[in-house]
Amino acid sequence: MKSLGNIRRSFAPWTDPSAKPYISFKNVTKKFGDFTAVDDLSLNIYNREFFALLGASGCGKSTLLRMLAGFEQPTTGEIVLDDQNLAGRPPYRRPVNMMFQSYALFPHMTVEKNIAFGLRQDGMPKDEIADRVGQMLKLVKLEQFARRKPNQLSGGQRQRVALARSLAKRPKVLLLDEPLGALDKKLREETQFELMDLQQSLGLTFVVVTHDQEEAMTMADRIAVMSHGKVVQVATPAEIYEAPNCRFVADFIGDVNILDGNVTSAQSGMVEISVDSGFTVRTAAGDAPSVGSRASLAIRPEKLRVAPRPPANPSLNAAEGEIWDIAYLGDMTVFHVKLKSGQVVKASSLNAVRAVEEPFTYDQSVWVSFDENAGVLLKD
Ligand code: ATP
């Protein structure tokens, strides 16, 4: 992992206009009867990318993955992989392998037989199979479990067997549908790093479907946020979090406060908004809306300050309220502050020092404030 950090940091083929995508969805639509599960979707994924499809249940992410694997055919549009149009090509003739959430391991077979299954079917010579299975067991650190059956393993170990089995045939692309869904939180976190490690060391392209935003943020080079069969934003985890392109993405990823209001001034990249909550917001805006239009500022809880006294300039980016709720989460505390208007905003602060006494109490009068570049102006 450590030595791969630098490679990862400079890995951004999507920023290079001359880089060729490895996988392209071109105007892909998938209908089930009258229902449109995937709606005229275009998307490029690059070689060696760890790509995540993120969205709420039913948004069409699994359907997209299944079309790439060849289990479903697009109603219209095309999917191109490594310059080859995949139309009409059956799953077993695509250089992709899919790992399902349920792992689908054969219960009566040992770990090594499970891993060897696909290779046997392909007619690989016995000694080569033994070599490959040995490599795979080593890769997923299960050498000592080779003779066990799936029901003699933990959930995390079963997950690693499924992974080894999917990788044994050396697919160029591994598709993972909610791969860590069955694991508990701690194991899931550990396994996320193992997956990233494996993907990088084998130089593969991973496309993972998840509804877990933290998982997508941790593992992926880029995330496509999906809603109703469409991609709403494709960007790196940091961009998605810091610069969501619409209210849906801002709301979907992490916690956010949204301040709606009317634009009262817009010049030199700065916009002032008279927000419905009764104070004035001044914020940086690349693409400034016109004076008189409605606008919304999305601001993350960690970017709001809570203080018992007003800030130096209480007439801008500051509002008075009272502590409505306090959620102590161990590493941080989240304060729900009810503004004078009635809007409740969330502000979080890291518990960097061991706080024995809570500095704020319920119903205490406080001020929330934030910097001019703390929020993102949303288009819709
Ligand atoms: P989840 O996280 O719940 O798996 P998803 O985003 O992966 O959700 P899909 O499985 O892609 O969603 O399904 C998208 C929509 O298409 C859903 O509304 C689903 O009911 C519908 N759908 C999927 N497969 C079929 C099918 N074979 N026939 C009819 N409708 C389907």
mmCIF file of C-alpha atoms in Angstrom, residues 148-332:
data_model
loop_
_atom_site.group_PDB
_atom_site.id
_atom_site.type_symbol
_atom_site.label_atom_id
_atom_site.label_comp_id
_atom_site.label_asym_id
_atom_site.label_seq_id
_atom_site.Cartn_x
_atom_site.Cartn_y
_atom_site.Cartn_z
ATOM 1 C CA ARG A 148 -11.941 -26.170 4.682
ATOM 2 C CA LYS A 149 -15.501 -25.965 3.418
ATOM 3 C CA PRO A 150 -17.274 -22.577 3.233
ATOM 4 C CA ASN A 151 -19.373 -23.269 6.351
ATOM 5 C CA GLN A 152 -16.147 -23.633 8.358
ATOM 6 C CA LEU A 153 -15.118 -20.083 7.525
ATOM 7 C CA SER A 154 -16.047 -16.636 8.815
ATOM 8 C CA GLY A 155 -17.951 -14.186 6.623
ATOM 9 C CA GLY A 156 -14.777 -12.264 5.831
ATOM 10 C CA GLN A 157 -12.906 -15.433 4.891
ATOM 11 C CA ARG A 158 -15.766 -16.546 2.635
ATOM 12 C CA GLN A 159 -15.676 -13.157 0.999
ATOM 13 C CA ARG A 160 -11.965 -13.619 0.307
ATOM 14 C CA VAL A 161 -12.567 -17.082 -1.201
ATOM 15 C CA ALA A 162 -15.155 -15.550 -3.527
ATOM 16 C CA LEU A 163 -12.660 -12.876 -4.445
ATOM 17 C CA ALA A 164 -9.934 -15.436 -5.118
ATOM 18 C CA ARG A 165 -12.328 -17.421 -7.276
ATOM 19 C CA SER A 166 -13.281 -14.326 -9.293
ATOM 20 C CA LEU A 167 -9.629 -13.422 -9.777
ATOM 21 C CA ALA A 168 -8.373 -16.920 -10.592
ATOM 22 C CA LYS A 169 -9.282 -16.626 -14.257
ATOM 23 C CA ARG A 170 -7.375 -13.342 -14.432
ATOM 24 C CA PRO A 171 -10.209 -11.201 -15.752
ATOM 25 C CA LYS A 172 -9.208 -7.760 -16.960
ATOM 26 C CA VAL A 173 -12.208 -6.289 -15.220
ATOM 27 C CA LEU A 174 -13.708 -7.396 -11.943
ATOM 28 C CA LEU A 175 -17.283 -6.387 -11.239
ATOM 29 C CA LEU A 176 -18.292 -6.381 -7.604
ATOM 30 C CA ASP A 177 -21.937 -6.069 -6.583
ATOM 31 C CA GLU A 178 -22.095 -4.952 -2.945
ATOM 32 C CA PRO A 179 -19.006 -7.084 -2.244
ATOM 33 C CA LEU A 180 -18.776 -6.289 1.448
ATOM 34 C CA GLY A 181 -22.476 -6.156 2.271
ATOM 35 C CA ALA A 182 -22.407 -9.249 4.468
ATOM 36 C CA LEU A 183 -19.484 -8.167 6.635
ATOM 37 C CA ASP A 184 -19.614 -6.307 9.931
ATOM 38 C CA LYS A 185 -18.328 -2.754 10.066
ATOM 39 C CA LYS A 186 -14.799 -3.480 11.295
ATOM 40 C CA LEU A 187 -14.197 -6.364 8.921
ATOM 41 C CA ARG A 188 -15.661 -4.318 6.094
ATOM 42 C CA GLU A 189 -13.185 -1.527 6.717
ATOM 43 C CA GLU A 190 -10.235 -3.940 6.793
ATOM 44 C CA THR A 191 -11.433 -5.689 3.660
ATOM 45 C CA GLN A 192 -11.826 -2.383 1.823
ATOM 46 C CA PHE A 193 -8.101 -1.801 2.170
ATOM 47 C CA GLU A 194 -7.321 -5.383 1.134
ATOM 48 C CA LEU A 195 -9.435 -4.928 -1.974
ATOM 49 C CA MET A 196 -7.673 -1.680 -2.866
ATOM 50 C CA ASP A 197 -4.328 -3.353 -2.325
ATOM 51 C CA LEU A 198 -5.239 -6.294 -4.544
ATOM 52 C CA GLN A 199 -6.630 -4.111 -7.292
ATOM 53 C CA GLN A 200 -3.499 -2.009 -7.365
ATOM 54 C CA SER A 201 -0.997 -4.835 -7.143
ATOM 55 C CA LEU A 202 -2.737 -6.846 -9.888
ATOM 56 C CA GLY A 203 -3.275 -3.767 -12.068
ATOM 57 C CA LEU A 204 -6.939 -4.570 -12.672
ATOM 58 C CA THR A 205 -9.977 -2.443 -13.370
ATOM 59 C CA PHE A 206 -12.606 -2.753 -10.652
ATOM 60 C CA VAL A 207 -16.188 -1.588 -10.979
ATOM 61 C CA VAL A 208 -18.012 -1.833 -7.692
ATOM 62 C CA VAL A 209 -21.693 -1.266 -6.999
ATOM 63 C CA THR A 210 -22.523 -0.008 -3.547
ATOM 64 C CA HIS A 211 -25.162 1.979 -1.733
ATOM 65 C CA ASP A 212 -22.643 2.684 1.041
ATOM 66 C CA GLN A 213 -21.175 6.108 0.460
ATOM 67 C CA GLU A 214 -18.322 5.669 2.931
ATOM 68 C CA GLU A 215 -17.278 2.504 1.140
ATOM 69 C CA ALA A 216 -17.285 4.278 -2.215
ATOM 70 C CA MET A 217 -15.405 7.263 -0.787
ATOM 71 C CA THR A 218 -12.732 5.031 0.772
ATOM 72 C CA MET A 219 -12.046 2.747 -2.139
ATOM 73 C CA ALA A 220 -12.804 4.436 -5.418
ATOM 74 C CA ASP A 221 -10.687 6.595 -7.688
ATOM 75 C CA ARG A 222 -13.942 8.006 -9.025
ATOM 76 C CA ILE A 223 -17.579 7.665 -8.100
ATOM 77 C CA ALA A 224 -20.641 7.895 -10.325
ATOM 78 C CA VAL A 225 -23.630 8.986 -8.263
ATOM 79 C CA MET A 226 -26.771 7.555 -9.844
ATOM 80 C CA SER A 227 -30.432 8.435 -9.515
ATOM 81 C CA HIS A 228 -33.393 7.087 -11.500
ATOM 82 C CA GLY A 229 -31.249 5.388 -14.123
ATOM 83 C CA LYS A 230 -29.051 8.416 -14.770
ATOM 84 C CA VAL A 231 -25.592 9.456 -13.669
ATOM 85 C CA VAL A 232 -25.923 12.701 -11.753
ATOM 86 C CA GLN A 233 -22.222 13.364 -11.123
ATOM 87 C CA VAL A 234 -18.977 11.532 -11.877
ATOM 88 C CA ALA A 235 -15.980 12.769 -9.918
ATOM 89 C CA THR A 236 -13.319 11.846 -7.391
ATOM 90 C CA PRO A 237 -14.503 11.271 -3.813
ATOM 91 C CA ALA A 238 -13.057 14.630 -2.739
ATOM 92 C CA GLU A 239 -14.784 16.502 -5.566
ATOM 93 C CA ILE A 240 -18.080 14.783 -4.897
ATOM 94 C CA TYR A 241 -17.865 15.758 -1.243
ATOM 95 C CA GLU A 242 -16.426 19.246 -1.570
ATOM 96 C CA ALA A 243 -18.046 20.305 -4.835
ATOM 97 C CA PRO A 244 -21.327 18.440 -5.361
ATOM 98 C CA ASN A 245 -22.928 19.622 -8.598
ATOM 99 C CA CYS A 246 -26.502 19.633 -7.348
ATOM 100 C CA ARG A 247 -28.692 19.371 -4.287
ATOM 101 C CA PHE A 248 -29.243 15.645 -4.799
ATOM 102 C CA VAL A 249 -25.523 14.803 -4.628
ATOM 103 C CA ALA A 250 -24.892 17.230 -1.750
ATOM 104 C CA ASP A 251 -27.685 15.587 0.186
ATOM 105 C CA PHE A 252 -26.797 12.024 -0.746
ATOM 106 C CA ILE A 253 -23.122 12.192 0.211
ATOM 107 C CA GLY A 254 -22.534 12.914 3.866
ATOM 108 C CA ASP A 255 -24.396 15.362 6.017
ATOM 109 C CA VAL A 256 -25.142 18.801 4.667
ATOM 110 C CA ASN A 257 -26.974 21.978 5.636
ATOM 111 C CA ILE A 258 -28.804 23.721 2.825
ATOM 112 C CA LEU A 259 -29.508 27.437 3.070
ATOM 113 C CA ASP A 260 -31.992 28.653 0.450
ATOM 114 C CA GLY A 261 -32.476 32.313 -0.393
ATOM 115 C CA ASN A 262 -32.540 35.158 -2.921
ATOM 116 C CA VAL A 263 -29.426 36.502 -4.618
ATOM 117 C CA THR A 264 -29.019 40.177 -3.706
ATOM 118 C CA SER A 265 -25.630 40.845 -5.243
ATOM 119 C CA ALA A 266 -23.214 39.057 -7.558
ATOM 120 C CA GLN A 267 -19.862 40.523 -8.544
ATOM 121 C CA SER A 268 -16.186 39.588 -8.835
ATOM 122 C CA GLY A 269 -16.863 35.958 -8.076
ATOM 123 C CA MET A 270 -18.675 36.740 -4.827
ATOM 124 C CA VAL A 271 -22.391 36.313 -4.302
ATOM 125 C CA GLU A 272 -24.593 37.586 -1.518
ATOM 126 C CA ILE A 273 -27.774 35.770 -0.660
ATOM 127 C CA SER A 274 -30.493 36.847 1.680
ATOM 128 C CA VAL A 275 -31.340 33.439 3.084
ATOM 129 C CA ASP A 276 -34.843 32.463 4.143
ATOM 130 C CA SER A 277 -33.509 31.849 7.630
ATOM 131 C CA GLY A 278 -33.112 35.623 8.041
ATOM 132 C CA PHE A 279 -29.427 36.403 7.612
ATOM 133 C CA THR A 280 -27.002 37.274 4.828
ATOM 134 C CA VAL A 281 -24.646 34.800 3.257
ATOM 135 C CA ARG A 282 -21.598 35.885 1.315
ATOM 136 C CA THR A 283 -19.924 33.157 -0.658
ATOM 137 C CA ALA A 284 -17.466 32.543 -3.452
ATOM 138 C CA ALA A 285 -19.124 31.338 -6.663
ATOM 139 C CA GLY A 286 -17.449 30.379 -9.915
ATOM 140 C CA ASP A 287 -20.643 30.412 -11.934
ATOM 141 C CA ALA A 288 -22.571 33.257 -10.340
ATOM 142 C CA PRO A 289 -26.370 33.238 -10.479
ATOM 143 C CA SER A 290 -28.139 36.477 -11.436
ATOM 144 C CA VAL A 291 -29.412 38.996 -8.897
ATOM 145 C CA GLY A 292 -32.980 38.242 -7.940
ATOM 146 C CA SER A 293 -32.759 34.510 -8.647
ATOM 147 C CA ARG A 294 -33.112 31.782 -6.042
ATOM 148 C CA ALA A 295 -29.943 30.050 -4.900
ATOM 149 C CA SER A 296 -28.900 27.526 -2.281
ATOM 150 C CA LEU A 297 -25.720 27.191 -0.308
ATOM 151 C CA ALA A 298 -24.692 23.691 0.750
ATOM 152 C CA ILE A 299 -22.452 23.676 3.756
ATOM 153 C CA ARG A 300 -21.025 20.671 5.598
ATOM 154 C CA PRO A 301 -21.439 20.413 9.393
ATOM 155 C CA GLU A 302 -17.672 20.472 9.978
ATOM 156 C CA LYS A 303 -17.460 23.862 8.237
ATOM 157 C CA LEU A 304 -19.838 25.528 10.705
ATOM 158 C CA ARG A 305 -18.446 27.017 13.903
ATOM 159 C CA VAL A 306 -20.515 27.171 17.045
ATOM 160 C CA ALA A 307 -19.609 29.748 19.672
ATOM 161 C CA PRO A 308 -21.277 31.192 22.752
ATOM 162 C CA ARG A 309 -20.661 34.743 21.489
ATOM 163 C CA PRO A 310 -21.196 36.489 18.106
ATOM 164 C CA PRO A 311 -18.261 36.478 15.651
ATOM 165 C CA ALA A 312 -16.349 39.669 14.757
ATOM 166 C CA ASN A 313 -18.783 40.454 11.928
ATOM 167 C CA PRO A 314 -22.181 39.120 12.972
ATOM 168 C CA SER A 315 -23.969 40.572 9.915
ATOM 169 C CA LEU A 316 -22.394 38.134 7.396
ATOM 170 C CA ASN A 317 -22.331 34.329 7.420
ATOM 171 C CA ALA A 318 -23.521 34.204 11.010
ATOM 172 C CA ALA A 319 -26.795 33.433 12.720
ATOM 173 C CA GLU A 320 -28.059 33.212 16.236
ATOM 174 C CA GLY A 321 -29.744 30.152 17.608
ATOM 175 C CA GLU A 322 -29.875 27.715 20.457
ATOM 176 C CA ILE A 323 -28.495 24.267 21.048
ATOM 177 C CA TRP A 324 -31.327 21.931 20.207
ATOM 178 C CA ASP A 325 -29.605 18.590 20.378
ATOM 179 C CA ILE A 326 -26.142 17.199 21.107
ATOM 180 C CA ALA A 327 -24.959 13.897 19.657
ATOM 181 C CA TYR A 328 -21.723 12.670 21.188
ATOM 182 C CA LEU A 329 -20.166 10.226 18.718
ATOM 183 C CA GLY A 330 -16.867 9.603 20.466
ATOM 184 C CA ASP A 331 -14.500 11.036 17.882
ATOM 185 C CA MET A 332 -16.751 14.016 17.275
#
